[in-house]
Structures are given as structure tokens and as C-alpha cells.
Amino acid sequence: DVKVTQSSRYLVKRTGEKVFLECVQDMDHENMFWYRQDPGLGLRLIYFSYDVKMKEKGDIPEGYSVSREKKERFSLILESASTNQTSMYLCASRVGQLQPQHFGDGTRLSIL
Amino acid sequence: QKEVEQNSGPLSVPEGAIASLNCTYSDRGSQSFFWYRQYSGKSPELIMFIYSNGDKEDGRFTAQLNKASQYVSLLIRDSQPSDSATYLCAVTRAFGYALNFGKGTSLLVTP
């Protein structure tokens, strides 16, 4: 079974803090993704990575950056957290372009 | 932005009935189609995927794809209360690596 692990289930941070969300997959997948999910808005793609050190902006990249130094790990960084970044953050990975994405358990992030 | 449309529901079906969930998409270049189940407060879980026109069956689940009509559906036979969840339809984009997700259909199976 594919295992995608997100470092925290719940996280509370303060406005202006730099926040790191970590995601690790154990299946040697090429592609990794970060989404946020908000009521009424559905899943929205923030960033994705198609290989180590390679990244592309998704649909809502503003206020976020990412890092992928090793194949198994994909980090999402909130450069200066704001209250409108309070959300459920979901990491996903997949082996190839037409294959299913597998999700981690999610991180519910609250910015106060 | 290419769209994936789903009826938000809730779709209510009695236990043991067939639940039919529908999805339309606008990107004609989409090649892969996925159904995810999401329980409240949990992350999406892959249920089915389909690449070719026609039906694909897995246990109580059947995915149906009609590329000419740009239509994907998920049938759940012998619905159980544990099937109560939100079902997300997702399709690959014609260009690039990302998926387009629908906003999901809420299914309620009543005992």
C-alpha cells in the first residue's frame, strides 16, 4: 500500500510566522502535490513537483513556496502566515502522469 | 480553467439501493478519470479509476466513462450506511501534471 505521511494532523500558528508542512512518501513516486481544501471551494492545487528539485506553480501559489530536495519528501512553506491561510492542507503523490494520486491524512492548520 | 461539475447533493438513497453519482468535465484532452471518497474530516481515498470508454467494475462499485459526452459516473450497488460520504470526481488535465477536481457529491445512505 502507498503510504503518504504528513508531519502534523493539527497545527496552530500565529500571523506572520513562517510555517513548514512536511510530506513524505515511501513508494518512490515521481510526482508530489500540495492542495488546500476549504468548504465550498473544493480542492485547490497550490504547487506540485514532478521530480527532485523540480516544481511548478498550481492554481493558487501566492503566499506559498515549496522544497523538494529528496525524492520522498515535499515541503510546503508559508512564508508569512496569514489568517486566510487557515485551511486543511493535503499532500498527494503518484507514480506517473496518468496514475491515481494518493493522499496523506491532511494537516488542519489554524492561523491566529 | 477547465471545469469538473458534480451535483453537490445531498443524494439520499435507502440501504441496499443503487446510488448513482455523476460528473461532467470540459477538458476534451483528459485521459484519466478518478473517483475518491472523502469522509467528513478525513482525506480523499481512491475508489476507482478508469481510462477507456465503457464500464469498469470493482466489487460493489462500477465506473462508467463516455468521452464523447464528457461524462463519468460511479454506481454503488447494495449501498450501505458506511458509504455515506462525499464523492469527488477528478480528471487529468490535457496539458501538464495536475488534476481537475469537482467539488463533490454528498451521499447519504439511510438504514
PDB file of C-alpha atoms in Angstrom:
ATOM      1  CA  ASP A   1       0.000   0.000   0.000  1.00  0.00           C
ATOM      2  CA  VAL A   2       1.053   3.535  -0.739  1.00  0.00           C
ATOM      3  CA  LYS A   3       1.903   5.492   2.376  1.00  0.00           C
ATOM      4  CA  VAL A   4       1.886   9.288   2.313  1.00  0.00           C
ATOM      5  CA  THR A   5       2.702  10.778   5.710  1.00  0.00           C
ATOM      6  CA  GLN A   6       2.095  14.366   6.726  1.00  0.00           C
ATOM      7  CA  SER A   7       4.033  15.546   9.729  1.00  0.00           C
ATOM      8  CA  SER A   8       1.140  17.035  11.722  1.00  0.00           C
ATOM      9  CA  ARG A   9      -2.615  16.408  11.885  1.00  0.00           C
ATOM     10  CA  TYR A  10      -3.329  19.702  13.626  1.00  0.00           C
ATOM     11  CA  LEU A  11      -1.210  22.833  13.783  1.00  0.00           C
ATOM     12  CA  VAL A  12      -1.814  26.259  15.287  1.00  0.00           C
ATOM     13  CA  LYS A  13       0.417  29.158  14.319  1.00  0.00           C
ATOM     14  CA  ARG A  14       0.397  32.934  14.622  1.00  0.00           C
ATOM     15  CA  THR A  15       0.080  35.566  11.920  1.00  0.00           C
ATOM     16  CA  GLY A  16       3.458  36.428  10.399  1.00  0.00           C
ATOM     17  CA  GLU A  17       5.149  33.168  11.352  1.00  0.00           C
ATOM     18  CA  LYS A  18       6.999  31.076   8.806  1.00  0.00           C
ATOM     19  CA  VAL A  19       5.280  27.694   8.704  1.00  0.00           C
ATOM     20  CA  PHE A  20       6.617  24.410   7.357  1.00  0.00           C
ATOM     21  CA  LEU A  21       4.371  21.493   6.399  1.00  0.00           C
ATOM     22  CA  GLU A  22       6.176  18.254   5.638  1.00  0.00           C
ATOM     23  CA  CYS A  23       5.118  15.325   3.497  1.00  0.00           C
ATOM     24  CA  VAL A  24       6.905  12.016   2.984  1.00  0.00           C
ATOM     25  CA  GLN A  25       6.006   9.139   0.656  1.00  0.00           C
ATOM     26  CA  ASP A  26       7.533   5.685   0.707  1.00  0.00           C
ATOM     27  CA  MET A  27       6.767   4.456  -2.826  1.00  0.00           C
ATOM     28  CA  ASP A  28       9.455   6.175  -4.908  1.00  0.00           C
ATOM     29  CA  HIS A  29       6.806   8.308  -6.618  1.00  0.00           C
ATOM     30  CA  GLU A  30       7.948  10.899  -9.137  1.00  0.00           C
ATOM     31  CA  ASN A  31       5.135  13.393  -8.655  1.00  0.00           C
ATOM     32  CA  MET A  32       4.063  15.078  -5.445  1.00  0.00           C
ATOM     33  CA  PHE A  33       1.363  17.692  -4.827  1.00  0.00           C
ATOM     34  CA  TRP A  34       0.125  20.157  -2.236  1.00  0.00           C
ATOM     35  CA  TYR A  35      -3.552  21.122  -2.072  1.00  0.00           C
ATOM     36  CA  ARG A  36      -5.702  23.098   0.275  1.00  0.00           C
ATOM     37  CA  GLN A  37      -9.346  22.276   0.842  1.00  0.00           C
ATOM     38  CA  ASP A  38     -11.910  24.786   2.022  1.00  0.00           C
ATOM     39  CA  PRO A  39     -15.698  24.425   2.409  1.00  0.00           C
ATOM     40  CA  GLY A  40     -17.486  25.384  -0.797  1.00  0.00           C
ATOM     41  CA  LEU A  41     -14.232  25.779  -2.732  1.00  0.00           C
ATOM     42  CA  GLY A  42     -13.167  22.165  -3.033  1.00  0.00           C
ATOM     43  CA  LEU A  43      -9.585  21.030  -3.543  1.00  0.00           C
ATOM     44  CA  ARG A  44      -7.257  23.651  -4.950  1.00  0.00           C
ATOM     45  CA  LEU A  45      -3.745  22.946  -6.166  1.00  0.00           C
ATOM     46  CA  ILE A  46      -1.009  25.071  -4.597  1.00  0.00           C
ATOM     47  CA  TYR A  47       2.201  23.575  -6.013  1.00  0.00           C
ATOM     48  CA  PHE A  48       3.419  20.333  -7.442  1.00  0.00           C
ATOM     49  CA  SER A  49       6.759  18.692  -8.113  1.00  0.00           C
ATOM     50  CA  TYR A  50       7.388  16.281 -10.977  1.00  0.00           C
ATOM     51  CA  ASP A  51      10.898  15.329  -9.875  1.00  0.00           C
ATOM     52  CA  VAL A  52      13.558  16.162  -7.308  1.00  0.00           C
ATOM     53  CA  LYS A  53      14.279  19.915  -7.233  1.00  0.00           C
ATOM     54  CA  MET A  54      11.617  20.464  -9.927  1.00  0.00           C
ATOM     55  CA  LYS A  55       8.459  22.371  -9.066  1.00  0.00           C
ATOM     56  CA  GLU A  56       5.605  24.148 -10.768  1.00  0.00           C
ATOM     57  CA  LYS A  57       3.004  26.588  -9.527  1.00  0.00           C
ATOM     58  CA  GLY A  58      -0.514  25.336  -9.244  1.00  0.00           C
ATOM     59  CA  ASP A  59      -3.676  27.394  -9.273  1.00  0.00           C
ATOM     60  CA  ILE A  60      -3.163  29.316  -6.017  1.00  0.00           C
ATOM     61  CA  PRO A  61       0.592  29.619  -5.291  1.00  0.00           C
ATOM     62  CA  GLU A  62       0.551  33.125  -3.803  1.00  0.00           C
ATOM     63  CA  GLY A  63       1.927  33.206  -0.275  1.00  0.00           C
ATOM     64  CA  TYR A  64       3.431  29.725  -0.535  1.00  0.00           C
ATOM     65  CA  SER A  65       6.686  28.139  -1.617  1.00  0.00           C
ATOM     66  CA  VAL A  66       7.873  24.533  -1.773  1.00  0.00           C
ATOM     67  CA  SER A  67      11.020  22.497  -1.484  1.00  0.00           C
ATOM     68  CA  ARG A  68      11.881  19.057  -2.795  1.00  0.00           C
ATOM     69  CA  GLU A  69      15.492  18.162  -2.030  1.00  0.00           C
ATOM     70  CA  LYS A  70      14.886  14.397  -1.854  1.00  0.00           C
ATOM     71  CA  LYS A  71      12.508  12.290  -3.887  1.00  0.00           C
ATOM     72  CA  GLU A  72      10.479  11.111  -0.911  1.00  0.00           C
ATOM     73  CA  ARG A  73       9.961  14.497   0.767  1.00  0.00           C
ATOM     74  CA  PHE A  74       7.965  17.526  -0.357  1.00  0.00           C
ATOM     75  CA  SER A  75       7.668  20.539   1.919  1.00  0.00           C
ATOM     76  CA  LEU A  76       5.164  23.380   1.780  1.00  0.00           C
ATOM     77  CA  ILE A  77       6.266  26.704   3.246  1.00  0.00           C
ATOM     78  CA  LEU A  78       4.027  29.572   4.271  1.00  0.00           C
ATOM     79  CA  GLU A  79       6.460  32.463   4.102  1.00  0.00           C
ATOM     80  CA  SER A  80       4.477  34.776   6.391  1.00  0.00           C
ATOM     81  CA  ALA A  81       1.310  33.115   7.628  1.00  0.00           C
ATOM     82  CA  SER A  82      -1.957  35.000   7.356  1.00  0.00           C
ATOM     83  CA  THR A  83      -5.420  34.197   8.696  1.00  0.00           C
ATOM     84  CA  ASN A  84      -6.740  33.475   5.196  1.00  0.00           C
ATOM     85  CA  GLN A  85      -4.330  30.530   5.052  1.00  0.00           C
ATOM     86  CA  THR A  86      -6.295  28.717   7.734  1.00  0.00           C
ATOM     87  CA  SER A  87      -7.327  25.539   5.938  1.00  0.00           C
ATOM     88  CA  MET A  88      -6.966  21.798   5.548  1.00  0.00           C
ATOM     89  CA  TYR A  89      -3.731  21.058   3.678  1.00  0.00           C
ATOM     90  CA  LEU A  90      -3.422  17.816   1.756  1.00  0.00           C
ATOM     91  CA  CYS A  91      -0.315  16.243   0.274  1.00  0.00           C
ATOM     92  CA  ALA A  92      -0.549  13.656  -2.504  1.00  0.00           C
ATOM     93  CA  SER A  93       1.831  11.595  -4.593  1.00  0.00           C
ATOM     94  CA  ARG A  94       1.640   9.368  -7.659  1.00  0.00           C
ATOM     95  CA  VAL A  95       3.957   7.209  -9.686  1.00  0.00           C
ATOM     96  CA  GLY A  96       3.271   8.760 -13.091  1.00  0.00           C
ATOM     97  CA  GLN A  97       1.263  11.308 -15.020  1.00  0.00           C
ATOM     98  CA  LEU A  98      -1.891   9.295 -15.717  1.00  0.00           C
ATOM     99  CA  GLN A  99      -1.853   7.314 -12.479  1.00  0.00           C
ATOM    100  CA  PRO A 100      -4.010   7.942  -9.394  1.00  0.00           C
ATOM    101  CA  GLN A 101      -2.895  10.338  -6.710  1.00  0.00           C
ATOM    102  CA  HIS A 102      -2.731   9.024  -3.148  1.00  0.00           C
ATOM    103  CA  PHE A 103      -3.362  11.416  -0.301  1.00  0.00           C
ATOM    104  CA  GLY A 104      -1.905  11.822   3.143  1.00  0.00           C
ATOM    105  CA  ASP A 105      -4.163  12.270   6.180  1.00  0.00           C
ATOM    106  CA  GLY A 106      -4.054  16.047   5.915  1.00  0.00           C
ATOM    107  CA  THR A 107      -2.951  18.863   8.217  1.00  0.00           C
ATOM    108  CA  ARG A 108      -5.603  21.134   9.661  1.00  0.00           C
ATOM    109  CA  LEU A 109      -3.779  24.439  10.025  1.00  0.00           C
ATOM    110  CA  SER A 110      -5.145  27.349  12.028  1.00  0.00           C
ATOM    111  CA  ILE A 111      -3.525  30.770  11.793  1.00  0.00           C
ATOM    112  CA  LEU A 112      -4.446  33.040  14.716  1.00  0.00           C
TER     113      LEU A 112
ATOM    114  CA  GLN B   1      -9.885  26.996 -16.082  1.00  0.00           C
ATOM    115  CA  LYS B   2     -11.201  23.635 -17.131  1.00  0.00           C
ATOM    116  CA  GLU B   3     -14.231  22.550 -15.147  1.00  0.00           C
ATOM    117  CA  VAL B   4     -15.404  19.382 -13.475  1.00  0.00           C
ATOM    118  CA  GLU B   5     -19.044  19.581 -12.473  1.00  0.00           C
ATOM    119  CA  GLN B   6     -20.837  17.486  -9.888  1.00  0.00           C
ATOM    120  CA  ASN B   7     -24.214  17.851  -8.257  1.00  0.00           C
ATOM    121  CA  SER B   8     -23.478  18.833  -4.669  1.00  0.00           C
ATOM    122  CA  GLY B   9     -26.379  16.812  -3.260  1.00  0.00           C
ATOM    123  CA  PRO B  10     -27.111  15.539  -0.771  1.00  0.00           C
ATOM    124  CA  LEU B  11     -28.122  12.424  -2.642  1.00  0.00           C
ATOM    125  CA  SER B  12     -30.173  10.271  -0.318  1.00  0.00           C
ATOM    126  CA  VAL B  13     -30.702   6.555  -1.030  1.00  0.00           C
ATOM    127  CA  PRO B  14     -32.077   3.757   1.156  1.00  0.00           C
ATOM    128  CA  GLU B  15     -29.805   0.975   2.325  1.00  0.00           C
ATOM    129  CA  GLY B  16     -29.488  -1.749  -0.318  1.00  0.00           C
ATOM    130  CA  ALA B  17     -30.334   0.539  -3.235  1.00  0.00           C
ATOM    131  CA  ILE B  18     -28.100   1.630  -6.106  1.00  0.00           C
ATOM    132  CA  ALA B  19     -26.503   5.068  -5.745  1.00  0.00           C
ATOM    133  CA  SER B  20     -25.651   6.842  -8.989  1.00  0.00           C
ATOM    134  CA  LEU B  21     -23.138   9.682  -8.915  1.00  0.00           C
ATOM    135  CA  ASN B  22     -22.449  11.764 -11.987  1.00  0.00           C
ATOM    136  CA  CYS B  23     -19.682  14.037 -13.220  1.00  0.00           C
ATOM    137  CA  THR B  24     -19.154  16.075 -16.377  1.00  0.00           C
ATOM    138  CA  TYR B  25     -15.882  17.606 -17.492  1.00  0.00           C
ATOM    139  CA  SER B  26     -14.974  20.246 -20.043  1.00  0.00           C
ATOM    140  CA  ASP B  27     -11.378  19.364 -20.995  1.00  0.00           C
ATOM    141  CA  ARG B  28     -11.613  17.145 -24.089  1.00  0.00           C
ATOM    142  CA  GLY B  29      -7.972  16.172 -23.698  1.00  0.00           C
ATOM    143  CA  SER B  30      -8.485  14.485 -20.336  1.00  0.00           C
ATOM    144  CA  GLN B  31      -7.255  10.902 -20.371  1.00  0.00           C
ATOM    145  CA  SER B  32      -7.625   9.517 -16.848  1.00  0.00           C
ATOM    146  CA  PHE B  33     -10.632   9.691 -14.554  1.00  0.00           C
ATOM    147  CA  PHE B  34     -10.799   9.037 -10.835  1.00  0.00           C
ATOM    148  CA  TRP B  35     -13.367   8.700  -8.089  1.00  0.00           C
ATOM    149  CA  TYR B  36     -12.405   9.478  -4.499  1.00  0.00           C
ATOM    150  CA  ARG B  37     -14.432   9.016  -1.338  1.00  0.00           C
ATOM    151  CA  GLN B  38     -13.993  11.511   1.480  1.00  0.00           C
ATOM    152  CA  TYR B  39     -15.448  11.090   4.942  1.00  0.00           C
ATOM    153  CA  SER B  40     -16.017  14.228   6.986  1.00  0.00           C
ATOM    154  CA  GLY B  41     -12.722  15.499   8.427  1.00  0.00           C
ATOM    155  CA  LYS B  42     -10.684  12.884   6.561  1.00  0.00           C
ATOM    156  CA  SER B  43      -8.581  12.934   3.391  1.00  0.00           C
ATOM    157  CA  PRO B  44      -9.750  11.646  -0.012  1.00  0.00           C
ATOM    158  CA  GLU B  45      -9.427   7.907  -0.583  1.00  0.00           C
ATOM    159  CA  LEU B  46      -9.190   6.432  -4.095  1.00  0.00           C
ATOM    160  CA  ILE B  47     -12.192   4.277  -5.011  1.00  0.00           C
ATOM    161  CA  MET B  48     -11.914   3.700  -8.760  1.00  0.00           C
ATOM    162  CA  PHE B  49     -10.074   4.905 -11.824  1.00  0.00           C
ATOM    163  CA  ILE B  50     -10.906   4.440 -15.488  1.00  0.00           C
ATOM    164  CA  TYR B  51      -9.097   5.270 -18.709  1.00  0.00           C
ATOM    165  CA  SER B  52     -11.236   3.784 -21.515  1.00  0.00           C
ATOM    166  CA  ASN B  53     -14.812   4.264 -22.623  1.00  0.00           C
ATOM    167  CA  GLY B  54     -17.224   1.801 -21.096  1.00  0.00           C
ATOM    168  CA  ASP B  55     -17.653   0.241 -17.699  1.00  0.00           C
ATOM    169  CA  LYS B  56     -15.159  -0.885 -15.094  1.00  0.00           C
ATOM    170  CA  GLU B  57     -16.340  -2.925 -12.128  1.00  0.00           C
ATOM    171  CA  ASP B  58     -14.699  -3.445  -8.751  1.00  0.00           C
ATOM    172  CA  GLY B  59     -16.834  -5.185  -6.149  1.00  0.00           C
ATOM    173  CA  ARG B  60     -19.912  -3.059  -5.452  1.00  0.00           C
ATOM    174  CA  PHE B  61     -18.522  -0.155  -7.479  1.00  0.00           C
ATOM    175  CA  THR B  62     -18.816   0.453 -11.223  1.00  0.00           C
ATOM    176  CA  ALA B  63     -17.229   3.395 -13.010  1.00  0.00           C
ATOM    177  CA  GLN B  64     -18.641   4.398 -16.390  1.00  0.00           C
ATOM    178  CA  LEU B  65     -16.913   6.643 -18.910  1.00  0.00           C
ATOM    179  CA  ASN B  66     -18.263   8.264 -22.065  1.00  0.00           C
ATOM    180  CA  LYS B  67     -15.588  10.505 -23.581  1.00  0.00           C
ATOM    181  CA  ALA B  68     -17.808  11.656 -26.455  1.00  0.00           C
ATOM    182  CA  SER B  69     -20.309  13.054 -23.954  1.00  0.00           C
ATOM    183  CA  GLN B  70     -17.542  14.034 -21.480  1.00  0.00           C
ATOM    184  CA  TYR B  71     -19.336  12.179 -18.745  1.00  0.00           C
ATOM    185  CA  VAL B  72     -18.152   9.932 -15.913  1.00  0.00           C
ATOM    186  CA  SER B  73     -20.333   8.158 -13.413  1.00  0.00           C
ATOM    187  CA  LEU B  74     -19.967   5.966 -10.345  1.00  0.00           C
ATOM    188  CA  LEU B  75     -22.545   3.364  -9.409  1.00  0.00           C
ATOM    189  CA  ILE B  76     -22.596   1.899  -5.912  1.00  0.00           C
ATOM    190  CA  ARG B  77     -24.663  -1.267  -5.648  1.00  0.00           C
ATOM    191  CA  ASP B  78     -26.160  -2.529  -2.385  1.00  0.00           C
ATOM    192  CA  SER B  79     -25.452   0.821  -0.735  1.00  0.00           C
ATOM    193  CA  GLN B  80     -24.526   0.697   2.947  1.00  0.00           C
ATOM    194  CA  PRO B  81     -24.698   3.412   5.634  1.00  0.00           C
ATOM    195  CA  SER B  82     -20.874   3.268   5.670  1.00  0.00           C
ATOM    196  CA  ASP B  83     -20.919   4.542   2.076  1.00  0.00           C
ATOM    197  CA  SER B  84     -22.253   7.869   3.354  1.00  0.00           C
ATOM    198  CA  ALA B  85     -19.534  10.340   2.384  1.00  0.00           C
ATOM    199  CA  THR B  86     -18.618  12.952  -0.183  1.00  0.00           C
ATOM    200  CA  TYR B  87     -17.534  11.551  -3.549  1.00  0.00           C
ATOM    201  CA  LEU B  88     -15.033  13.554  -5.579  1.00  0.00           C
ATOM    202  CA  CYS B  89     -14.602  13.208  -9.319  1.00  0.00           C
ATOM    203  CA  ALA B  90     -11.150  14.071 -10.705  1.00  0.00           C
ATOM    204  CA  VAL B  91      -9.801  14.178 -14.263  1.00  0.00           C
ATOM    205  CA  THR B  92      -6.325  14.703 -15.661  1.00  0.00           C
ATOM    206  CA  ARG B  93      -5.650  17.936 -17.488  1.00  0.00           C
ATOM    207  CA  ALA B  94      -4.782  17.711 -21.156  1.00  0.00           C
ATOM    208  CA  PHE B  95      -1.532  19.568 -20.555  1.00  0.00           C
ATOM    209  CA  GLY B  96       0.631  19.362 -17.504  1.00  0.00           C
ATOM    210  CA  TYR B  97       0.641  17.186 -14.450  1.00  0.00           C
ATOM    211  CA  ALA B  98      -2.325  18.340 -12.433  1.00  0.00           C
ATOM    212  CA  LEU B  99      -5.832  17.036 -11.845  1.00  0.00           C
ATOM    213  CA  ASN B 100      -9.070  18.961 -12.011  1.00  0.00           C
ATOM    214  CA  PHE B 101     -11.344  18.083  -9.103  1.00  0.00           C
ATOM    215  CA  GLY B 102     -15.068  18.513  -8.812  1.00  0.00           C
ATOM    216  CA  LYS B 103     -16.442  19.909  -5.564  1.00  0.00           C
ATOM    217  CA  GLY B 104     -18.006  16.586  -4.708  1.00  0.00           C
ATOM    218  CA  THR B 105     -21.411  14.995  -4.226  1.00  0.00           C
ATOM    219  CA  SER B 106     -22.605  14.255  -0.717  1.00  0.00           C
ATOM    220  CA  LEU B 107     -24.165  10.787  -0.449  1.00  0.00           C
ATOM    221  CA  LEU B 108     -26.385   9.759   2.453  1.00  0.00           C
ATOM    222  CA  VAL B 109     -27.429   6.116   2.770  1.00  0.00           C
ATOM    223  CA  THR B 110     -30.310   5.733   5.187  1.00  0.00           C
ATOM    224  CA  PRO B 111     -30.906   2.497   7.142  1.00  0.00           C
TER     225      PRO B 111
END
